[in-house]
């Protein structure tokens, strides 16, 4: 079975500061990795994904994530956040060959002026 | 633009009164999912269709049913809504055989009075 851990339920940060949202996973099979963002009262939007190849993945809105196989992590980073980045962020894994996503519990990013 | 559409965006029903939520997609994806998301929680998969094959999650209550009359449309029926069924309901699609990147609709927020 697969599981995803997002240890930080909430991350407060000031505007223009860097941020890292942590994601660790466990799986006995290969997985694809995703970060989704959810703004209030909206659906989930894909930020970025890791399928294979380069371990540093760049996504939309200036976000990037690094896949670390030895540490089974896929942390999300942004060098300078904006107020508009305030949202809920979900890390998810998909075992190869399965048509399901396993979500973490989410991290609420709160950006203040 | 290809997309996932959910109607209505907000639905109010009475305790015990059946309700149907609608999802349509223009992506021509063969897999469609229904998730339930309660406040400050990750989305919880209720069931999914792989083409016409229905796949129910083991812990999805019988009160929740689904129909997929064609590739483009999928419906979520709640036969007798209880107060605990108030939530955001998310529809998503994916293309089988790929990375299982899922594309989400904007959601329907269900209120049960």
Short mmCIF file of N, CA, C and O in Angstrom, two decimals, chain A residues 2-111:
data_model
loop_
_atom_site.label_atom_id
_atom_site.label_comp_id
_atom_site.label_asym_id
_atom_site.label_seq_id
_atom_site.Cartn_x
_atom_site.Cartn_y
_atom_site.Cartn_z
N UNK A 2 0.29 2.31 -0.48
CA UNK A 2 1.02 3.57 -0.54
C UNK A 2 0.46 4.54 0.50
O UNK A 2 -0.71 4.47 0.85
N UNK A 3 1.32 5.42 0.96
CA UNK A 3 0.86 6.49 1.85
C UNK A 3 1.67 7.74 1.59
O UNK A 3 2.80 7.66 1.09
N UNK A 4 1.07 8.88 1.90
CA UNK A 4 1.71 10.17 1.69
C UNK A 4 1.60 10.96 2.99
O UNK A 4 0.51 11.04 3.57
N UNK A 5 2.71 11.53 3.41
CA UNK A 5 2.73 12.30 4.64
C UNK A 5 3.11 13.75 4.35
O UNK A 5 4.17 14.01 3.76
N UNK A 6 2.25 14.64 4.74
CA UNK A 6 2.57 16.07 4.71
C UNK A 6 2.57 16.51 6.17
O UNK A 6 1.52 16.67 6.78
N UNK A 7 3.75 16.66 6.73
CA UNK A 7 3.87 16.87 8.16
C UNK A 7 3.34 18.22 8.61
O UNK A 7 2.88 18.36 9.74
N UNK A 8 3.43 19.22 7.74
CA UNK A 8 3.01 20.57 8.11
C UNK A 8 1.57 20.79 7.69
O UNK A 8 1.27 20.82 6.50
N UNK A 9 0.68 20.97 8.65
CA UNK A 9 -0.72 21.22 8.28
C UNK A 9 -0.91 22.67 7.85
O UNK A 9 -1.80 22.97 7.06
N UNK A 10 -0.04 23.54 8.36
CA UNK A 10 -0.16 24.95 8.03
C UNK A 10 1.23 25.57 8.03
O UNK A 10 2.06 25.27 8.90
N UNK A 11 1.51 26.40 7.02
CA UNK A 11 2.79 27.09 6.93
C UNK A 11 2.53 28.57 6.73
O UNK A 11 2.04 28.99 5.67
N UNK A 12 2.79 29.39 7.75
CA UNK A 12 2.67 30.84 7.58
C UNK A 12 3.99 31.41 7.07
O UNK A 12 5.06 30.99 7.50
N UNK A 13 3.90 32.37 6.17
CA UNK A 13 5.11 32.96 5.59
C UNK A 13 4.78 34.38 5.15
O UNK A 13 3.63 34.69 4.82
N UNK A 14 5.80 35.22 5.15
CA UNK A 14 5.61 36.59 4.68
C UNK A 14 5.80 36.66 3.18
O UNK A 14 6.56 35.88 2.58
N UNK A 15 5.12 37.61 2.58
CA UNK A 15 5.23 37.83 1.14
C UNK A 15 6.69 38.06 0.76
O UNK A 15 7.45 38.70 1.48
N UNK A 16 7.08 37.50 -0.38
CA UNK A 16 8.42 37.58 -0.97
C UNK A 16 9.44 36.68 -0.25
O UNK A 16 10.60 36.64 -0.67
N UNK A 17 9.04 35.98 0.78
CA UNK A 17 9.94 35.04 1.43
C UNK A 17 9.91 33.71 0.69
O UNK A 17 8.94 33.40 -0.01
N UNK A 18 10.96 32.89 0.83
CA UNK A 18 10.94 31.54 0.23
C UNK A 18 10.11 30.60 1.09
O UNK A 18 9.90 30.83 2.28
N UNK A 19 9.64 29.53 0.46
CA UNK A 19 8.85 28.55 1.21
C UNK A 19 9.16 27.14 0.71
O UNK A 19 9.52 26.95 -0.47
N UNK A 20 9.08 26.19 1.62
CA UNK A 20 9.20 24.78 1.27
C UNK A 20 8.06 24.03 1.94
O UNK A 20 7.87 24.14 3.15
N UNK A 21 7.30 23.28 1.17
CA UNK A 21 6.25 22.42 1.71
C UNK A 21 6.73 20.98 1.56
O UNK A 21 7.08 20.54 0.46
N UNK A 22 6.69 20.25 2.66
CA UNK A 22 7.30 18.94 2.68
C UNK A 22 6.31 17.82 2.36
O UNK A 22 5.15 17.86 2.76
N UNK A 23 6.83 16.83 1.65
CA UNK A 23 6.02 15.67 1.30
C UNK A 23 6.92 14.44 1.31
O UNK A 23 7.96 14.42 0.66
N UNK A 24 6.51 13.44 2.07
CA UNK A 24 7.19 12.15 2.07
C UNK A 24 6.18 11.07 1.73
O UNK A 24 5.00 11.18 2.07
N UNK A 25 6.66 10.03 1.08
CA UNK A 25 5.74 8.97 0.69
C UNK A 25 6.36 7.62 0.99
O UNK A 25 7.58 7.51 1.19
N UNK A 26 5.52 6.61 1.01
CA UNK A 26 6.01 5.24 1.11
C UNK A 26 5.27 4.41 0.08
O UNK A 26 4.06 4.59 -0.14
N UNK A 27 6.01 3.55 -0.57
CA UNK A 27 5.41 2.69 -1.59
C UNK A 27 6.35 1.53 -1.86
O UNK A 27 7.57 1.70 -1.88
N UNK A 28 5.78 0.38 -2.12
CA UNK A 28 6.58 -0.79 -2.46
C UNK A 28 6.78 -0.92 -3.96
O UNK A 28 7.53 -1.79 -4.42
N UNK A 29 6.12 -0.03 -4.72
CA UNK A 29 6.26 -0.06 -6.18
C UNK A 29 6.62 1.36 -6.64
O UNK A 29 6.53 2.31 -5.88
N UNK A 30 7.00 1.45 -7.88
CA UNK A 30 7.31 2.76 -8.45
C UNK A 30 6.05 3.63 -8.46
O UNK A 30 4.94 3.13 -8.62
N UNK A 31 6.26 4.91 -8.29
CA UNK A 31 5.13 5.84 -8.27
C UNK A 31 5.40 7.04 -9.15
O UNK A 31 6.55 7.37 -9.44
N UNK A 32 4.33 7.65 -9.56
CA UNK A 32 4.38 8.99 -10.12
C UNK A 32 4.00 9.95 -8.99
O UNK A 32 3.21 9.61 -8.11
N UNK A 33 4.54 11.17 -9.03
CA UNK A 33 4.34 12.11 -7.94
C UNK A 33 3.75 13.41 -8.45
O UNK A 33 4.13 13.88 -9.54
N UNK A 34 2.87 13.98 -7.67
CA UNK A 34 2.15 15.19 -8.08
C UNK A 34 2.02 16.18 -6.91
O UNK A 34 1.96 15.77 -5.75
N UNK A 35 1.96 17.44 -7.27
CA UNK A 35 1.51 18.48 -6.35
C UNK A 35 0.32 19.19 -6.99
O UNK A 35 0.38 19.60 -8.16
N UNK A 36 -0.74 19.29 -6.20
CA UNK A 36 -1.94 20.01 -6.62
C UNK A 36 -2.15 21.20 -5.68
O UNK A 36 -1.84 21.12 -4.49
N UNK A 37 -2.77 22.26 -6.21
CA UNK A 37 -3.13 23.41 -5.40
C UNK A 37 -4.65 23.56 -5.45
O UNK A 37 -5.28 23.29 -6.49
N UNK A 38 -5.22 23.95 -4.32
CA UNK A 38 -6.66 24.18 -4.26
C UNK A 38 -6.93 25.54 -3.62
O UNK A 38 -6.58 25.76 -2.45
N UNK A 39 -7.55 26.43 -4.38
CA UNK A 39 -7.99 27.71 -3.85
C UNK A 39 -9.38 27.54 -3.26
O UNK A 39 -10.10 26.60 -3.60
N UNK A 40 -9.80 28.43 -2.37
CA UNK A 40 -11.08 28.26 -1.69
C UNK A 40 -12.24 28.06 -2.65
O UNK A 40 -12.37 28.77 -3.65
N UNK A 41 -13.04 27.06 -2.35
CA UNK A 41 -14.24 26.74 -3.13
C UNK A 41 -13.96 26.43 -4.59
O UNK A 41 -14.79 26.73 -5.46
N UNK A 42 -12.79 25.87 -4.84
CA UNK A 42 -12.47 25.47 -6.20
C UNK A 42 -11.97 24.02 -6.21
O UNK A 42 -11.70 23.42 -5.17
N UNK A 43 -11.82 23.49 -7.42
CA UNK A 43 -11.25 22.16 -7.57
C UNK A 43 -9.74 22.19 -7.45
O UNK A 43 -9.16 23.23 -7.15
N UNK A 44 -9.13 21.05 -7.67
CA UNK A 44 -7.67 20.96 -7.58
C UNK A 44 -7.05 21.24 -8.94
O UNK A 44 -7.54 20.80 -9.97
N UNK A 45 -5.95 21.97 -8.89
CA UNK A 45 -5.22 22.32 -10.12
C UNK A 45 -3.81 21.75 -10.02
O UNK A 45 -3.14 21.90 -8.99
N UNK A 46 -3.35 21.13 -11.08
CA UNK A 46 -2.02 20.54 -11.07
C UNK A 46 -0.96 21.63 -11.08
O UNK A 46 -0.96 22.51 -11.94
N UNK A 47 -0.03 21.55 -10.12
CA UNK A 47 1.10 22.47 -10.08
C UNK A 47 2.28 21.89 -10.88
O UNK A 47 2.91 22.58 -11.67
N UNK A 48 2.58 20.63 -10.60
CA UNK A 48 3.68 19.97 -11.28
C UNK A 48 3.60 18.48 -11.02
O UNK A 48 2.83 18.01 -10.17
N UNK A 49 4.41 17.72 -11.79
CA UNK A 49 4.41 16.27 -11.66
C UNK A 49 5.80 15.73 -11.95
O UNK A 49 6.56 16.32 -12.72
N UNK A 50 6.10 14.61 -11.31
CA UNK A 50 7.32 13.88 -11.62
C UNK A 50 6.93 12.52 -12.16
O UNK A 50 6.26 11.73 -11.49
N UNK A 51 7.38 12.25 -13.38
CA UNK A 51 7.12 10.94 -13.98
C UNK A 51 8.40 10.14 -14.09
O UNK A 51 8.43 8.94 -13.77
N UNK A 52 9.46 10.76 -14.59
CA UNK A 52 10.76 10.12 -14.74
C UNK A 52 11.75 11.21 -15.15
O UNK A 52 11.38 12.36 -15.35
N UNK A 53 13.02 10.83 -15.25
CA UNK A 53 14.01 11.76 -15.76
C UNK A 53 14.56 12.68 -14.69
O UNK A 53 14.77 12.25 -13.54
N UNK A 54 14.76 13.92 -15.03
CA UNK A 54 15.36 14.89 -14.11
C UNK A 54 14.58 14.96 -12.81
O UNK A 54 13.35 15.05 -12.81
N UNK A 55 15.30 14.95 -11.71
CA UNK A 55 14.63 14.93 -10.41
C UNK A 55 14.11 16.31 -10.01
O UNK A 55 13.32 16.41 -9.08
N UNK A 56 14.57 17.34 -10.67
CA UNK A 56 14.06 18.69 -10.39
C UNK A 56 12.98 19.02 -11.41
O UNK A 56 13.24 19.04 -12.60
N UNK A 57 11.81 19.28 -10.89
CA UNK A 57 10.66 19.50 -11.76
C UNK A 57 10.16 20.93 -11.57
O UNK A 57 9.97 21.37 -10.44
N UNK A 58 9.93 21.61 -12.66
CA UNK A 58 9.41 22.97 -12.58
C UNK A 58 7.93 22.96 -12.96
O UNK A 58 7.52 22.24 -13.88
N UNK A 59 7.16 23.77 -12.24
CA UNK A 59 5.73 23.81 -12.50
C UNK A 59 5.24 25.20 -12.78
O UNK A 59 6.01 26.11 -13.10
N UNK A 60 3.94 25.37 -12.60
CA UNK A 60 3.34 26.68 -12.87
C UNK A 60 3.53 27.60 -11.68
O UNK A 60 3.86 27.14 -10.56
N UNK A 61 3.33 28.88 -11.91
CA UNK A 61 3.36 29.90 -10.84
C UNK A 61 4.70 29.96 -10.10
O UNK A 61 4.74 30.40 -8.95
N UNK A 62 5.79 29.55 -10.74
CA UNK A 62 7.11 29.65 -10.14
C UNK A 62 7.47 28.57 -9.15
O UNK A 62 8.50 28.64 -8.49
N UNK A 63 6.64 27.55 -9.01
CA UNK A 63 6.92 26.46 -8.09
C UNK A 63 7.84 25.42 -8.73
O UNK A 63 7.83 25.23 -9.95
N UNK A 64 8.59 24.73 -7.89
CA UNK A 64 9.41 23.61 -8.33
C UNK A 64 9.45 22.58 -7.22
O UNK A 64 9.14 22.87 -6.06
N UNK A 65 9.79 21.36 -7.59
CA UNK A 65 9.88 20.29 -6.60
C UNK A 65 11.03 19.38 -6.98
O UNK A 65 11.37 19.24 -8.15
N UNK A 66 11.60 18.75 -5.97
CA UNK A 66 12.71 17.84 -6.21
C UNK A 66 12.38 16.45 -5.70
O UNK A 66 12.00 16.27 -4.52
N UNK A 67 12.50 15.48 -6.57
CA UNK A 67 12.27 14.09 -6.21
C UNK A 67 13.56 13.51 -5.64
O UNK A 67 14.62 13.58 -6.26
N UNK A 68 13.46 12.96 -4.43
CA UNK A 68 14.60 12.33 -3.80
C UNK A 68 14.22 10.89 -3.49
O UNK A 68 13.48 10.62 -2.53
N UNK A 69 14.74 9.98 -4.30
CA UNK A 69 14.32 8.58 -4.16
C UNK A 69 14.81 7.96 -2.86
O UNK A 69 14.08 7.22 -2.20
N UNK A 70 16.02 8.28 -2.46
CA UNK A 70 16.58 7.66 -1.26
C UNK A 70 15.85 8.11 0.00
O UNK A 70 15.69 7.35 0.95
N UNK A 71 15.36 9.34 -0.01
CA UNK A 71 14.62 9.85 1.13
C UNK A 71 13.11 9.76 0.93
O UNK A 71 12.34 10.19 1.80
N UNK A 72 12.69 9.22 -0.18
CA UNK A 72 11.26 9.12 -0.56
C UNK A 72 10.54 10.43 -0.27
O UNK A 72 9.52 10.48 0.42
N UNK A 73 11.11 11.50 -0.83
CA UNK A 73 10.51 12.82 -0.61
C UNK A 73 10.27 13.51 -1.94
O UNK A 73 10.88 13.20 -2.96
N UNK A 74 9.37 14.47 -1.89
CA UNK A 74 9.04 15.27 -3.07
C UNK A 74 8.60 16.64 -2.55
O UNK A 74 7.44 17.01 -2.61
N UNK A 75 9.55 17.40 -2.04
CA UNK A 75 9.25 18.69 -1.42
C UNK A 75 9.02 19.77 -2.47
O UNK A 75 9.72 19.83 -3.49
N UNK A 76 8.08 20.62 -2.17
CA UNK A 76 7.69 21.72 -3.07
C UNK A 76 8.34 23.00 -2.58
O UNK A 76 8.31 23.30 -1.38
N UNK A 77 8.87 23.80 -3.52
CA UNK A 77 9.55 25.03 -3.12
C UNK A 77 9.16 26.18 -4.04
O UNK A 77 8.81 25.98 -5.21
N UNK A 78 9.25 27.37 -3.47
CA UNK A 78 9.12 28.58 -4.27
C UNK A 78 10.04 29.62 -3.66
O UNK A 78 10.01 29.84 -2.44
N UNK A 79 10.86 30.28 -4.46
CA UNK A 79 11.86 31.20 -3.91
C UNK A 79 11.27 32.49 -3.35
O UNK A 79 11.87 33.11 -2.47
N UNK A 80 10.10 32.90 -3.85
CA UNK A 80 9.51 34.15 -3.39
C UNK A 80 7.99 34.06 -3.56
O UNK A 80 7.50 34.01 -4.68
N UNK A 81 7.27 34.01 -2.45
CA UNK A 81 5.82 33.79 -2.54
C UNK A 81 5.06 35.11 -2.63
O UNK A 81 5.54 36.16 -2.22
N UNK A 82 3.86 35.00 -3.18
CA UNK A 82 2.96 36.14 -3.29
C UNK A 82 1.72 35.89 -2.45
O UNK A 82 1.40 34.74 -2.11
N UNK A 83 1.01 36.95 -2.15
CA UNK A 83 -0.25 36.83 -1.41
C UNK A 83 -1.17 35.84 -2.10
O UNK A 83 -1.86 35.03 -1.46
N UNK A 84 -1.17 35.86 -3.43
CA UNK A 84 -2.07 35.01 -4.22
C UNK A 84 -1.73 33.53 -4.13
O UNK A 84 -2.49 32.68 -4.60
N UNK A 85 -0.59 33.20 -3.53
CA UNK A 85 -0.22 31.78 -3.33
C UNK A 85 -0.93 31.17 -2.12
O UNK A 85 -0.81 29.96 -1.88
N UNK A 86 -1.63 31.99 -1.37
CA UNK A 86 -2.39 31.47 -0.23
C UNK A 86 -3.42 30.46 -0.72
O UNK A 86 -4.29 30.79 -1.53
N UNK A 87 -3.29 29.22 -0.27
CA UNK A 87 -4.13 28.13 -0.76
C UNK A 87 -3.78 26.86 0.01
O UNK A 87 -2.88 26.85 0.85
N UNK A 88 -4.49 25.78 -0.33
CA UNK A 88 -4.19 24.46 0.22
C UNK A 88 -3.40 23.70 -0.85
O UNK A 88 -3.74 23.73 -2.04
N UNK A 89 -2.35 23.02 -0.40
CA UNK A 89 -1.48 22.29 -1.32
C UNK A 89 -1.49 20.82 -0.95
O UNK A 89 -1.28 20.45 0.21
N UNK A 90 -1.75 19.98 -1.96
CA UNK A 90 -1.82 18.54 -1.74
C UNK A 90 -0.73 17.84 -2.54
O UNK A 90 -0.59 18.06 -3.74
N UNK A 91 -0.01 16.98 -1.85
CA UNK A 91 0.93 16.08 -2.50
C UNK A 91 0.19 14.77 -2.76
O UNK A 91 -0.63 14.34 -1.94
N UNK A 92 0.47 14.14 -3.88
CA UNK A 92 -0.21 12.88 -4.21
C UNK A 92 0.73 11.96 -4.96
O UNK A 92 1.63 12.42 -5.67
N UNK A 93 0.52 10.67 -4.79
CA UNK A 93 1.28 9.67 -5.53
C UNK A 93 0.32 8.76 -6.26
O UNK A 93 -0.81 8.53 -5.83
N UNK A 94 0.79 8.26 -7.38
CA UNK A 94 0.03 7.27 -8.13
C UNK A 94 0.93 6.08 -8.41
O UNK A 94 1.94 6.23 -9.10
N UNK A 95 0.60 4.92 -7.86
CA UNK A 95 1.40 3.74 -8.17
C UNK A 95 1.31 3.43 -9.65
O UNK A 95 0.22 3.52 -10.24
N UNK A 96 2.44 3.09 -10.23
CA UNK A 96 2.41 2.79 -11.65
C UNK A 96 1.52 1.59 -11.90
O UNK A 96 1.55 0.60 -11.17
N UNK A 97 0.68 1.71 -12.90
CA UNK A 97 -0.24 0.63 -13.24
C UNK A 97 -1.57 0.70 -12.54
O UNK A 97 -2.44 -0.14 -12.78
N UNK A 98 -1.76 1.68 -11.65
CA UNK A 98 -3.03 1.82 -10.96
C UNK A 98 -3.69 3.14 -11.34
O UNK A 98 -3.01 4.12 -11.57
N UNK A 99 -5.00 3.13 -11.38
CA UNK A 99 -5.72 4.33 -11.79
C UNK A 99 -6.22 5.13 -10.60
O UNK A 99 -7.34 5.61 -10.58
N UNK A 100 -5.39 5.28 -9.59
CA UNK A 100 -5.81 6.02 -8.41
C UNK A 100 -4.70 6.96 -7.95
O UNK A 100 -3.52 6.73 -8.20
N UNK A 101 -5.11 8.01 -7.26
CA UNK A 101 -4.18 8.90 -6.58
C UNK A 101 -4.32 8.68 -5.07
O UNK A 101 -5.44 8.54 -4.57
N UNK A 102 -3.20 8.68 -4.39
CA UNK A 102 -3.21 8.68 -2.93
C UNK A 102 -2.76 10.06 -2.48
O UNK A 102 -1.65 10.49 -2.80
N UNK A 103 -3.63 10.75 -1.76
CA UNK A 103 -3.35 12.13 -1.36
C UNK A 103 -2.76 12.20 0.04
O UNK A 103 -3.10 11.39 0.92
N UNK A 104 -1.93 13.20 0.26
CA UNK A 104 -1.57 13.59 1.61
C UNK A 104 -2.71 14.41 2.21
O UNK A 104 -3.70 14.72 1.54
N UNK A 105 -2.54 14.78 3.47
CA UNK A 105 -3.60 15.48 4.19
C UNK A 105 -3.64 16.97 3.87
O UNK A 105 -4.57 17.66 4.29
N UNK A 106 -2.66 17.46 3.12
CA UNK A 106 -2.68 18.85 2.70
C UNK A 106 -1.91 19.77 3.62
O UNK A 106 -1.77 19.51 4.82
N UNK A 107 -1.39 20.84 3.04
CA UNK A 107 -0.71 21.90 3.79
C UNK A 107 -1.32 23.22 3.38
O UNK A 107 -1.38 23.54 2.18
N UNK A 108 -1.78 23.97 4.37
CA UNK A 108 -2.34 25.29 4.09
C UNK A 108 -1.21 26.31 4.13
O UNK A 108 -0.56 26.48 5.17
N UNK A 109 -0.97 26.96 3.00
CA UNK A 109 0.05 28.01 2.92
C UNK A 109 -0.64 29.36 3.14
O UNK A 109 -1.58 29.71 2.41
N UNK A 110 -0.20 30.07 4.15
CA UNK A 110 -0.78 31.38 4.48
C UNK A 110 0.28 32.44 4.26
O UNK A 110 1.28 32.50 4.98
N UNK A 111 0.08 33.28 3.24
CA UNK A 111 1.04 34.33 2.92
C UNK A 111 0.47 35.66 3.40
O UNK A 111 -0.62 36.06 3.02
#
